Amino acid sequence: MKDEISERNVEVYQLPEEFRKHLIGLLRKNPSALFKMPQGPKIYFLYAFSDENVFSIYPDDVLPGVFRFCCGMVKELASLAENAIEADGSTWSSQMYHALLALEVLASSRMQQCVGSRDDRCIAPVLEHWDELFFGVKTLYRAARARDARMETHDARLVGSQFSDVLFKIFRNRTVLSSFRDDVELRKFMWTLWLSNGVLDSGGADLACGSISVVLMILSSYSREGKAHMGSAVMLPICMAICDDFGGKDTVAEIALMSAYQTLMSNDKKLIMKLLPQKVAILAMLAGSAVDPTLQIEKRISELDGVAKLIEGTVNAIKNAPDEDLIRNYWDSVMGGLVTLINRLATENYILLAHAIRSGLLRIPLVVQKIDDNILESTNEACCKLIESISLFFSYHSIIQALSEQFRLLTKEEEACMLADGAEGTIDFAWNTMKRYLVGSYAMMRMFDICMVPFPKCCNNCANPEAQHSFSQCARCMRVFYCSEKCQEMDLKAGRHLESCREVYGEGGPSSKDMPFLYFLANKQIRSRYLSLIGPGMFPSGGMLFVLDATETKDQETVIARPSGTANEELHQRRKRASDSYRVTDCRTTRPSAEENGEPIYYIQAMHREGRERCVVRYLPIDLDPQRFVPYGSSENESDILQEIMNDLHIKYAGADLKKSWTLSDRDGERIHLFDEVDTYFRDKFRK
């Protein structure tokens, strides 16, 4: 801006001598009278003061008046800018340019003779007019952010940089600085600027970030002179160490999340490329708990519906991918990191994953696949891992339900985009592998839903089924049950239900069917494969466990039979490799126990993923009641039912290609989905 002004003829800003003397008199005695003048003369004064050659001829004793005048102009012009957010470019630029001009005067070397002096006469104007200046800057920054989101502008960064330059000059006065050490609002605003402007590690390559970092270091007493521009490697730990001073870790999470979201939703490709890498990096650091081992940051991001916001922003950013080949690899790296971050946050537990799926998680690999560009290797790889992560949660009723809802929303064109033509390691290969297992899991889920005999409630801690007495229900989420107060207390802490218990997801979240469905799933697989083993004399004296491992594969048909000692030794070895990732709910069921009638109870060692790095091992008793697993007495197993459904579809929709799309159409042209036909089959076949 200074370069633009210095190119102008300096004499343009020279006032007639008589008027200049009048202005000096007003600056000395009554600066408020300047604001009664028309807008034109006031802007003219700003141009004059911004030119060092012109400003240098004004006496020192008018500097407090100039300071007051510029503070008032910042507030006045910020209000005009706020009203011009939707205005044409010329109107907006005029208001923003002049507001920045007023900040430039406040940050000038000439003004520092006033605000940087230790003289009490120079301290007074800063403290007296600070509220006016700070209010104006915050208003200006808010307006610039709103304008940036609508237009391809970078004005918010300019506001942050100019304001930081003003503060740097003001804080050279140690007396003034001492008055702002405990100003929580200022610290919060400055950390907002820092988290919102790129958080670059370069030592001065980005002036906005550099000046903001210096001011924060000064405010935090980490630097007296602020000679070095500090990057995120140093600034982030400082931020976390003192974050309670400006709102706590929740504030940090909110600032970082919303900053990334607003950048992603911008249509300015250059702005996204400039700011997004650092914003993704800092969110990844926060979510990775590198500086927050108690996970408050990650929890706050979830509470703010952060995954849904990141999904929306990512889809928007990928659609606006740059066309230039030279920066495509860089873009690919950023997007790959962002998808990896979303994967990490969304799979922290199955409840978050169900919500993320309903928030459009599947749109990410879909929009990446549409680009059809082999250059995006990192993004493709991250999307493949995301799809694989989703597939590891098919033992949950709520996950299957959420996926089925989203698959129903896909159009034929979108499904055709995900054809299984790719080799292993491609998005379409991972997508169609997931589809192949999803249809079987959906049929299993519908079989569970329609069974005549309801399943008993299962304790969410020890997996014990409901017996003679009623179970208590979690009063907050109303989705899980407990057999005792002790089990509830254990699950809230060791089981971490306190973290996954969310009210914010309402009716769209997981239901109380998840535990009974696991019970159904495990027993159904056992019955279809090892029914002949369930009988007197068939088990070794040491006891036998059936093992259902749903932690490493999408295929739920992985039931094996093991002597209890062998099964538990294998589990012990898993836990040694994976540290605390496996939580065993109940170890008393390692060998058969007796019922009241003397018949032994045999158990299924069911391992399933509760989150990205957490697995749960539940010992589920084998249920011998056939009505629980076969709808209304039918002898058909799930594979026979699925095959019958497919045969019916090939007859009913002869022209449909289920490899390309699960969207079907009947003779009237009505849009019907494969899952609708599965629902119809169970409704008609096993209707009471």
Coordinates of C-alpha atoms in Angstrom, one line a residue, residues 195-685:
L195 CA -4.7 -19.7 13.5
S196 CA -6.7 -18.1 10.6
N197 CA -3.8 -16.8 8.5
G198 CA -1.9 -19.8 7.5
V199 CA 0.3 -20.5 10.6
L200 CA 3.3 -20.6 8.2
D201 CA 6.7 -21.9 9.4
S202 CA 8.6 -19.7 7.1
G203 CA 10.7 -17.1 8.9
G204 CA 9.3 -14.0 7.3
A205 CA 8.1 -15.4 4.0
D206 CA 4.6 -14.5 5.0
L207 CA 4.5 -11.0 6.6
A208 CA 1.0 -11.4 7.9
C209 CA 1.8 -14.5 9.9
G210 CA 5.2 -13.2 10.9
S211 CA 3.9 -9.9 12.5
I212 CA 1.1 -11.8 14.2
S213 CA 3.5 -14.3 15.7
V214 CA 5.8 -11.6 16.9
V215 CA 3.0 -9.8 18.7
L216 CA 1.8 -13.0 20.3
M217 CA 5.3 -13.7 21.5
I218 CA 5.5 -10.3 23.1
L219 CA 2.1 -10.6 24.7
S220 CA 3.0 -14.0 26.0
S221 CA 6.3 -12.7 27.5
Y222 CA 8.3 -15.1 25.3
S223 CA 10.1 -12.3 23.4
R224 CA 11.0 -8.8 24.5
E225 CA 12.0 -7.4 21.1
G226 CA 10.2 -9.8 18.8
K227 CA 13.1 -10.0 16.4
A228 CA 12.3 -13.5 15.2
H229 CA 9.3 -14.7 13.2
M230 CA 8.1 -17.8 14.9
G231 CA 6.5 -20.8 13.1
S232 CA 3.9 -23.3 14.2
A233 CA 6.6 -25.7 15.6
V234 CA 7.2 -23.2 18.3
M235 CA 3.9 -21.3 18.4
L236 CA 1.5 -24.2 18.8
P237 CA 3.0 -25.5 22.0
I238 CA 3.0 -22.0 23.3
C239 CA -0.6 -21.6 22.2
M240 CA -1.6 -24.8 24.1
A241 CA 0.4 -23.8 27.2
I242 CA -1.4 -20.5 27.6
C243 CA -4.7 -21.2 25.9
D244 CA -6.6 -21.0 29.2
D245 CA -5.7 -17.2 29.1
F246 CA -7.9 -16.7 26.0
G247 CA -10.7 -19.2 26.3
G248 CA -9.1 -22.7 26.8
K249 CA -8.5 -25.6 24.5
D250 CA -12.1 -25.5 23.3
T251 CA -11.5 -22.0 21.9
V252 CA -8.3 -23.3 20.1
A253 CA -10.3 -26.2 18.5
E254 CA -13.1 -23.9 17.4
I255 CA -10.8 -21.3 15.9
A256 CA -8.7 -23.9 14.1
L257 CA -11.7 -25.8 12.8
M258 CA -13.7 -22.8 11.6
S259 CA -10.6 -21.3 10.0
A260 CA -10.1 -24.4 7.9
Y261 CA -13.8 -24.7 7.1
Q262 CA -14.0 -21.2 5.9
T263 CA -11.0 -21.6 3.7
L264 CA -12.3 -24.8 2.2
M265 CA -15.6 -23.2 1.4
S266 CA -13.9 -20.3 -0.5
N267 CA -14.0 -20.4 -4.3
D268 CA -10.6 -18.7 -4.5
K269 CA -8.2 -21.4 -5.6
K270 CA -5.1 -19.3 -4.9
L271 CA -6.3 -18.5 -1.4
I272 CA -7.0 -22.1 -0.7
M273 CA -3.6 -23.1 -1.9
K274 CA -1.9 -20.5 0.2
L275 CA -3.7 -21.1 3.5
L276 CA -5.0 -24.6 3.5
P277 CA -1.8 -26.7 3.9
Q278 CA -1.0 -25.1 7.3
K279 CA -4.6 -25.2 8.5
V280 CA -4.8 -28.9 7.7
A281 CA -1.5 -29.4 9.4
I282 CA -2.5 -27.7 12.6
L283 CA -5.8 -29.5 12.8
A284 CA -3.9 -32.8 12.3
M285 CA -1.6 -31.9 15.1
L286 CA -4.5 -31.0 17.4
A287 CA -6.5 -34.1 16.5
G288 CA -3.4 -36.3 16.8
S289 CA -3.1 -35.2 20.5
A290 CA 0.6 -34.3 20.0
V291 CA 0.1 -31.4 22.4
D292 CA -3.2 -32.5 24.0
P293 CA -3.0 -36.0 25.4
T294 CA -6.3 -35.7 27.1
L295 CA -8.2 -35.4 23.8
Q296 CA -10.1 -32.3 24.7
I297 CA -9.3 -30.8 21.3
E298 CA -10.6 -33.8 19.4
K299 CA -13.7 -33.9 21.6
R300 CA -14.5 -30.3 21.0
I301 CA -14.1 -30.7 17.2
S302 CA -16.7 -33.5 17.4
E303 CA -19.0 -31.3 19.5
L304 CA -18.8 -28.6 16.9
D305 CA -19.9 -31.1 14.2
G306 CA -16.4 -30.6 12.9
V307 CA -16.3 -33.8 10.7
A308 CA -19.4 -32.8 8.9
K309 CA -18.0 -29.3 8.2
L310 CA -14.7 -30.8 7.0
I311 CA -16.6 -33.2 4.7
E312 CA -18.6 -30.3 3.2
G313 CA -15.5 -28.2 2.8
T314 CA -13.4 -31.0 1.3
V315 CA -16.0 -31.9 -1.3
N316 CA -16.2 -28.2 -2.3
A317 CA -12.4 -27.8 -2.4
I318 CA -11.9 -31.0 -4.6
K319 CA -14.6 -29.7 -7.0
N320 CA -12.5 -26.5 -7.3
A321 CA -9.2 -28.4 -7.9
P322 CA -6.7 -26.2 -9.8
D323 CA -6.1 -27.0 -13.4
E324 CA -2.4 -26.1 -13.5
D325 CA -0.2 -29.2 -13.7
L326 CA 2.7 -27.6 -11.9
I327 CA 0.7 -27.3 -8.6
R328 CA -1.5 -30.4 -9.0
N329 CA 1.0 -32.5 -7.0
Y330 CA 1.0 -30.0 -4.2
W331 CA -2.7 -29.9 -4.2
D332 CA -2.9 -33.7 -4.2
S333 CA -0.7 -33.8 -1.1
V334 CA -2.9 -31.3 0.8
M335 CA -6.1 -33.1 -0.2
G336 CA -4.6 -36.5 0.7
G337 CA -3.7 -35.1 4.2
L338 CA -7.2 -33.7 4.6
V339 CA -8.9 -36.9 3.8
T340 CA -6.6 -38.7 6.1
L341 CA -7.5 -36.3 8.9
I342 CA -11.2 -36.8 8.3
N343 CA -10.7 -40.6 8.4
R344 CA -9.0 -40.2 11.7
L345 CA -11.7 -38.0 13.2
A346 CA -14.6 -40.0 11.8
T347 CA -13.4 -43.4 12.9
E348 CA -12.6 -42.4 16.5
N349 CA -15.7 -44.5 17.5
Y350 CA -18.6 -46.1 15.7
I351 CA -21.1 -43.4 16.8
L352 CA -19.0 -40.6 15.2
L353 CA -18.6 -42.8 12.1
A354 CA -22.4 -43.3 11.7
H355 CA -22.9 -39.5 12.0
A356 CA -20.1 -38.8 9.5
I357 CA -21.6 -41.2 7.0
R358 CA -25.0 -39.4 7.3
S359 CA -23.1 -36.1 6.9
G360 CA -21.9 -37.1 3.4
L361 CA -18.7 -39.0 4.0
L362 CA -19.2 -41.1 0.9
R363 CA -19.3 -38.0 -1.2
I364 CA -15.5 -37.6 -0.8
P365 CA -14.4 -40.7 -2.7
L366 CA -17.2 -40.1 -5.2
V367 CA -16.1 -36.6 -6.1
V368 CA -12.4 -37.6 -6.2
Q369 CA -13.3 -40.5 -8.6
K370 CA -15.2 -38.0 -10.9
I371 CA -12.0 -36.1 -11.4
D372 CA -10.5 -39.1 -13.1
D373 CA -7.0 -37.9 -12.8
N374 CA -4.1 -40.3 -12.1
I375 CA -2.0 -37.4 -10.8
L376 CA -4.0 -37.3 -7.6
E377 CA -2.2 -40.4 -6.1
S378 CA -2.1 -39.3 -2.5
T379 CA -5.8 -38.4 -2.5
N380 CA -6.8 -41.6 -4.2
E381 CA -4.8 -43.6 -1.6
A382 CA -6.3 -41.7 1.3
C383 CA -9.8 -42.4 -0.1
C384 CA -9.1 -46.1 -0.5
K385 CA -8.0 -46.2 3.2
L386 CA -11.2 -44.3 4.2
I387 CA -13.4 -46.8 2.4
E388 CA -11.5 -49.7 4.0
S389 CA -11.9 -48.0 7.4
I390 CA -15.7 -47.8 7.0
S391 CA -15.9 -51.4 6.0
L392 CA -14.4 -52.5 9.3
F393 CA -17.5 -51.4 11.1
F394 CA -20.1 -53.7 9.5
S395 CA -20.8 -55.5 12.8
Y396 CA -22.8 -52.4 13.8
H397 CA -26.5 -52.1 13.0
S398 CA -26.2 -48.3 12.9
I399 CA -23.3 -48.3 10.4
I400 CA -25.1 -50.6 8.0
Q401 CA -28.3 -48.5 8.4
A402 CA -26.4 -45.3 7.7
L403 CA -24.7 -46.7 4.7
S404 CA -27.9 -48.0 3.2
E405 CA -29.5 -44.6 3.6
Q406 CA -26.6 -42.9 1.7
F407 CA -26.5 -45.6 -1.0
R408 CA -30.2 -45.0 -1.7
L409 CA -29.4 -41.3 -2.4
L410 CA -26.8 -42.0 -5.1
T411 CA -27.9 -41.5 -8.7
K412 CA -27.3 -44.0 -11.4
E413 CA -24.7 -41.8 -12.9
E414 CA -22.8 -41.5 -9.5
E415 CA -22.9 -45.3 -9.1
A416 CA -21.7 -45.8 -12.6
C417 CA -18.7 -43.6 -11.8
M418 CA -17.6 -46.1 -9.3
L419 CA -17.4 -49.1 -11.6
A420 CA -15.3 -52.0 -10.5
D421 CA -12.9 -51.6 -13.4
G422 CA -9.9 -50.5 -11.3
A423 CA -7.1 -52.7 -10.1
E424 CA -6.5 -53.3 -6.4
G425 CA -5.5 -50.1 -4.7
T426 CA -7.9 -47.9 -6.6
I427 CA -11.0 -46.1 -5.3
D428 CA -13.4 -48.1 -7.5
F429 CA -11.9 -51.4 -6.4
A430 CA -12.2 -50.5 -2.7
W431 CA -15.7 -49.1 -3.3
N432 CA -17.0 -52.2 -5.0
T433 CA -15.4 -54.5 -2.4
M434 CA -17.3 -52.5 0.2
K435 CA -20.5 -52.8 -1.8
R436 CA -20.1 -56.6 -2.1
Y437 CA -20.0 -57.0 1.6
L438 CA -22.6 -54.3 2.3
V439 CA -25.4 -56.1 0.5
G440 CA -24.9 -59.2 2.5
S441 CA -24.6 -57.3 5.8
Y442 CA -27.8 -55.4 4.9
A443 CA -29.7 -58.6 4.3
M444 CA -28.4 -59.8 7.7
M445 CA -29.6 -56.6 9.3
R446 CA -33.1 -57.0 7.8
M447 CA -33.2 -60.6 9.0
F448 CA -32.3 -59.4 12.5
D449 CA -35.0 -56.7 12.3
I450 CA -37.8 -59.1 11.3
C451 CA -37.0 -62.0 13.6
M452 CA -40.1 -63.0 15.6
V453 CA -38.4 -63.4 19.1
P454 CA -36.7 -60.2 20.2
F455 CA -33.2 -60.3 21.5
P456 CA -32.5 -59.8 25.1
K457 CA -30.8 -56.5 26.1
C458 CA -27.1 -56.9 26.5
C459 CA -24.9 -55.1 29.0
N460 CA -22.7 -52.6 27.1
N461 CA -19.8 -53.4 29.5
C462 CA -19.7 -57.1 30.1
A463 CA -22.1 -58.2 27.3
N464 CA -24.2 -60.3 29.7
P465 CA -27.7 -60.7 28.3
E466 CA -30.7 -59.7 30.3
A467 CA -31.9 -62.5 32.5
Q468 CA -34.5 -62.3 35.3
H469 CA -34.1 -58.6 36.2
S470 CA -34.5 -55.5 34.1
F471 CA -31.4 -53.7 32.8
S472 CA -30.8 -50.0 33.5
Q473 CA -30.5 -47.7 30.5
C474 CA -28.1 -44.9 29.9
A475 CA -30.2 -41.8 30.9
R476 CA -28.3 -39.5 28.5
C477 CA -28.2 -41.3 25.2
M478 CA -31.0 -43.9 25.8
R479 CA -29.1 -46.3 23.5
V480 CA -27.1 -48.7 25.8
F481 CA -28.0 -50.9 28.7
Y482 CA -26.2 -52.1 31.9
C483 CA -26.8 -55.1 34.2
S484 CA -25.5 -53.2 37.2
E485 CA -24.3 -49.9 38.5
K486 CA -20.7 -51.3 38.7
C487 CA -20.8 -52.2 35.0
Q488 CA -22.1 -48.7 34.1
E489 CA -19.4 -47.0 36.1
M490 CA -16.7 -49.2 34.5
D491 CA -18.0 -48.6 31.0
L492 CA -18.2 -44.8 31.4
K493 CA -14.5 -44.8 32.3
A494 CA -12.6 -47.9 31.0
G495 CA -15.1 -48.5 28.2
R496 CA -15.1 -44.7 27.3
H497 CA -18.8 -44.6 26.8
L498 CA -18.7 -41.1 28.4
E499 CA -16.8 -40.0 25.2
S500 CA -19.1 -41.7 22.7
C501 CA -22.3 -40.8 24.5
R502 CA -23.7 -37.9 22.4
E503 CA -26.9 -36.1 22.6
V504 CA -26.1 -33.9 19.6
Y505 CA -26.8 -36.6 17.0
G506 CA -30.4 -37.1 18.2
E507 CA -32.5 -39.5 16.2
G508 CA -29.9 -39.8 13.5
G509 CA -27.4 -41.5 15.8
P510 CA -26.8 -45.1 16.7
S511 CA -29.6 -47.0 18.3
S512 CA -29.8 -49.6 21.1
K513 CA -29.9 -52.3 18.4
D514 CA -26.1 -52.3 18.0
M515 CA -25.3 -54.7 20.8
P516 CA -28.2 -57.1 20.2
F517 CA -27.2 -57.1 16.5
L518 CA -23.7 -58.2 17.4
Y519 CA -25.2 -61.0 19.5
F520 CA -27.4 -62.0 16.5
L521 CA -24.5 -61.8 14.1
A522 CA -22.1 -63.9 16.2
N523 CA -24.7 -66.6 16.9
K524 CA -26.0 -66.7 13.4
Q525 CA -22.5 -67.4 12.0
I526 CA -21.9 -70.0 14.7
R527 CA -25.2 -71.8 14.0
S528 CA -24.7 -71.9 10.2
R529 CA -21.2 -73.4 10.5
Y530 CA -20.9 -75.3 13.7
L531 CA -24.4 -76.4 14.6
S532 CA -23.2 -80.0 14.7
L533 CA -20.7 -79.1 17.4
I534 CA -23.3 -77.9 19.8
G535 CA -24.3 -81.1 21.6
P536 CA -23.3 -83.4 24.5
G537 CA -19.8 -84.8 24.4
M538 CA -18.7 -82.7 21.4
F539 CA -16.4 -80.3 23.3
P540 CA -13.0 -81.1 24.9
S541 CA -13.0 -81.1 28.7
G542 CA -11.0 -77.9 28.7
G543 CA -13.8 -76.0 27.0
M544 CA -14.2 -74.6 23.6
L545 CA -14.6 -71.0 22.3
F546 CA -16.0 -69.9 19.0
V547 CA -14.1 -66.8 17.7
L548 CA -15.7 -64.2 15.6
D549 CA -13.1 -61.7 14.4
A550 CA -14.6 -58.5 12.9
T551 CA -11.6 -56.3 13.5
E552 CA -9.5 -56.9 10.4
T553 CA -11.9 -57.9 7.7
K554 CA -15.1 -56.8 6.0
D555 CA -16.2 -60.4 5.7
Q556 CA -18.1 -61.5 8.8
E557 CA -18.0 -65.1 7.8
T558 CA -14.7 -65.7 9.7
V559 CA -15.9 -67.8 12.6
I560 CA -13.4 -70.4 13.9
A561 CA -13.5 -72.9 16.7
R562 CA -10.7 -72.9 19.3
P563 CA -9.9 -74.5 22.6
S564 CA -10.5 -71.8 25.2
G565 CA -6.8 -71.8 26.2
T566 CA -5.6 -71.3 22.6
A567 CA -8.2 -68.6 21.9
N568 CA -7.2 -66.6 24.9
E569 CA -3.5 -67.0 24.2
E570 CA -4.0 -65.7 20.7
L571 CA -5.9 -62.7 22.2
H572 CA -3.1 -62.1 24.7
Q573 CA -0.6 -62.0 21.8
R574 CA -2.9 -59.5 20.0
R575 CA -3.0 -57.3 23.0
K576 CA 0.7 -57.4 23.4
R577 CA 1.1 -56.2 19.8
A578 CA -1.6 -53.5 20.1
S579 CA -1.0 -52.3 23.6
D580 CA -4.2 -51.1 25.2
S581 CA -6.3 -51.2 22.0
Y582 CA -8.1 -54.4 22.9
R583 CA -10.6 -54.2 25.8
V584 CA -11.8 -57.5 27.2
T585 CA -15.2 -57.0 28.8
D586 CA -15.4 -60.2 30.9
C587 CA -12.8 -62.8 31.5
R588 CA -14.9 -65.2 33.6
T589 CA -16.3 -66.9 30.5
T590 CA -13.1 -68.5 29.4
R591 CA -14.5 -72.0 30.0
P592 CA -18.1 -73.3 29.9
S593 CA -20.3 -72.7 33.0
A594 CA -23.5 -74.4 34.0
E595 CA -27.1 -73.3 33.7
E596 CA -29.6 -74.2 36.4
N597 CA -30.6 -77.4 34.5
G598 CA -27.0 -78.5 34.3
E599 CA -26.5 -77.8 30.7
P600 CA -23.2 -76.0 29.9
I601 CA -23.1 -72.5 28.5
Y602 CA -20.6 -72.0 25.6
Y603 CA -19.3 -68.6 24.6
I604 CA -18.4 -66.8 21.5
Q605 CA -15.3 -64.6 21.7
A606 CA -16.6 -61.8 19.5
M607 CA -14.0 -59.1 18.6
H608 CA -15.2 -56.0 16.9
R609 CA -14.0 -52.4 16.3
E610 CA -15.3 -49.8 18.6
G611 CA -13.1 -47.1 17.1
R612 CA -10.0 -46.4 14.9
E613 CA -7.6 -47.8 17.5
R614 CA -10.0 -49.5 20.0
C615 CA -11.3 -53.0 19.7
V616 CA -13.6 -54.7 22.2
V617 CA -13.7 -58.4 23.0
R618 CA -17.1 -59.6 24.3
Y619 CA -17.8 -63.1 25.5
L620 CA -21.3 -63.8 24.2
P621 CA -23.2 -66.9 25.3
I622 CA -24.4 -69.2 22.5
D623 CA -28.2 -68.9 22.2
L624 CA -29.9 -72.2 21.4
D625 CA -33.3 -70.7 20.6
P626 CA -33.7 -71.2 16.8
Q627 CA -36.5 -68.6 16.6
R628 CA -34.0 -65.9 17.4
F629 CA -32.0 -66.5 14.3
V630 CA -34.4 -67.9 11.6
P631 CA -37.3 -65.6 10.6
Y632 CA -40.6 -67.2 11.6
G633 CA -39.3 -70.8 11.6
S634 CA -37.7 -70.7 8.1
S635 CA -34.8 -73.1 7.7
E636 CA -33.1 -70.9 5.1
N637 CA -29.7 -69.3 5.9
E638 CA -28.6 -65.8 4.9
S639 CA -26.7 -66.9 1.8
D640 CA -29.7 -68.8 0.5
I641 CA -31.9 -65.8 1.1
L642 CA -29.5 -63.4 -0.6
Q643 CA -29.3 -65.7 -3.6
E644 CA -33.1 -66.0 -3.9
I645 CA -33.3 -62.2 -3.8
M646 CA -30.8 -61.8 -6.6
N647 CA -32.6 -64.4 -8.7
D648 CA -35.9 -62.6 -8.2
L649 CA -34.2 -59.3 -9.2
H650 CA -32.8 -60.7 -12.5
I651 CA -36.3 -61.8 -13.4
K652 CA -38.1 -58.7 -12.2
Y653 CA -35.6 -56.3 -13.7
A654 CA -34.2 -58.1 -16.6
G655 CA -32.3 -55.1 -18.1
A656 CA -30.7 -54.0 -14.8
D657 CA -27.0 -54.3 -14.4
L658 CA -26.3 -54.6 -10.7
K659 CA -22.6 -54.4 -11.2
K660 CA -23.0 -50.8 -12.4
S661 CA -25.9 -49.6 -10.3
W662 CA -28.2 -50.6 -7.5
T663 CA -30.8 -48.1 -8.7
L664 CA -33.6 -50.0 -10.4
S665 CA -36.7 -48.8 -12.3
D666 CA -40.0 -50.6 -12.7
R667 CA -42.3 -50.3 -15.7
D668 CA -43.8 -47.0 -14.5
G669 CA -40.3 -45.5 -14.3
E670 CA -40.3 -45.3 -10.5
R671 CA -36.9 -45.1 -8.9
I672 CA -36.3 -48.2 -6.8
H673 CA -33.2 -49.2 -5.0
L674 CA -31.8 -52.7 -4.5
F675 CA -32.2 -52.3 -0.7
D676 CA -35.9 -51.5 -1.3
E677 CA -36.3 -54.9 -3.0
V678 CA -34.5 -56.6 -0.1
D679 CA -37.0 -54.9 2.3
T680 CA -39.9 -56.1 0.1
Y681 CA -38.6 -59.7 0.1
F682 CA -38.4 -59.9 3.9
R683 CA -41.7 -58.1 4.3
D684 CA -43.5 -60.5 1.9
K685 CA -41.7 -63.7 2.7

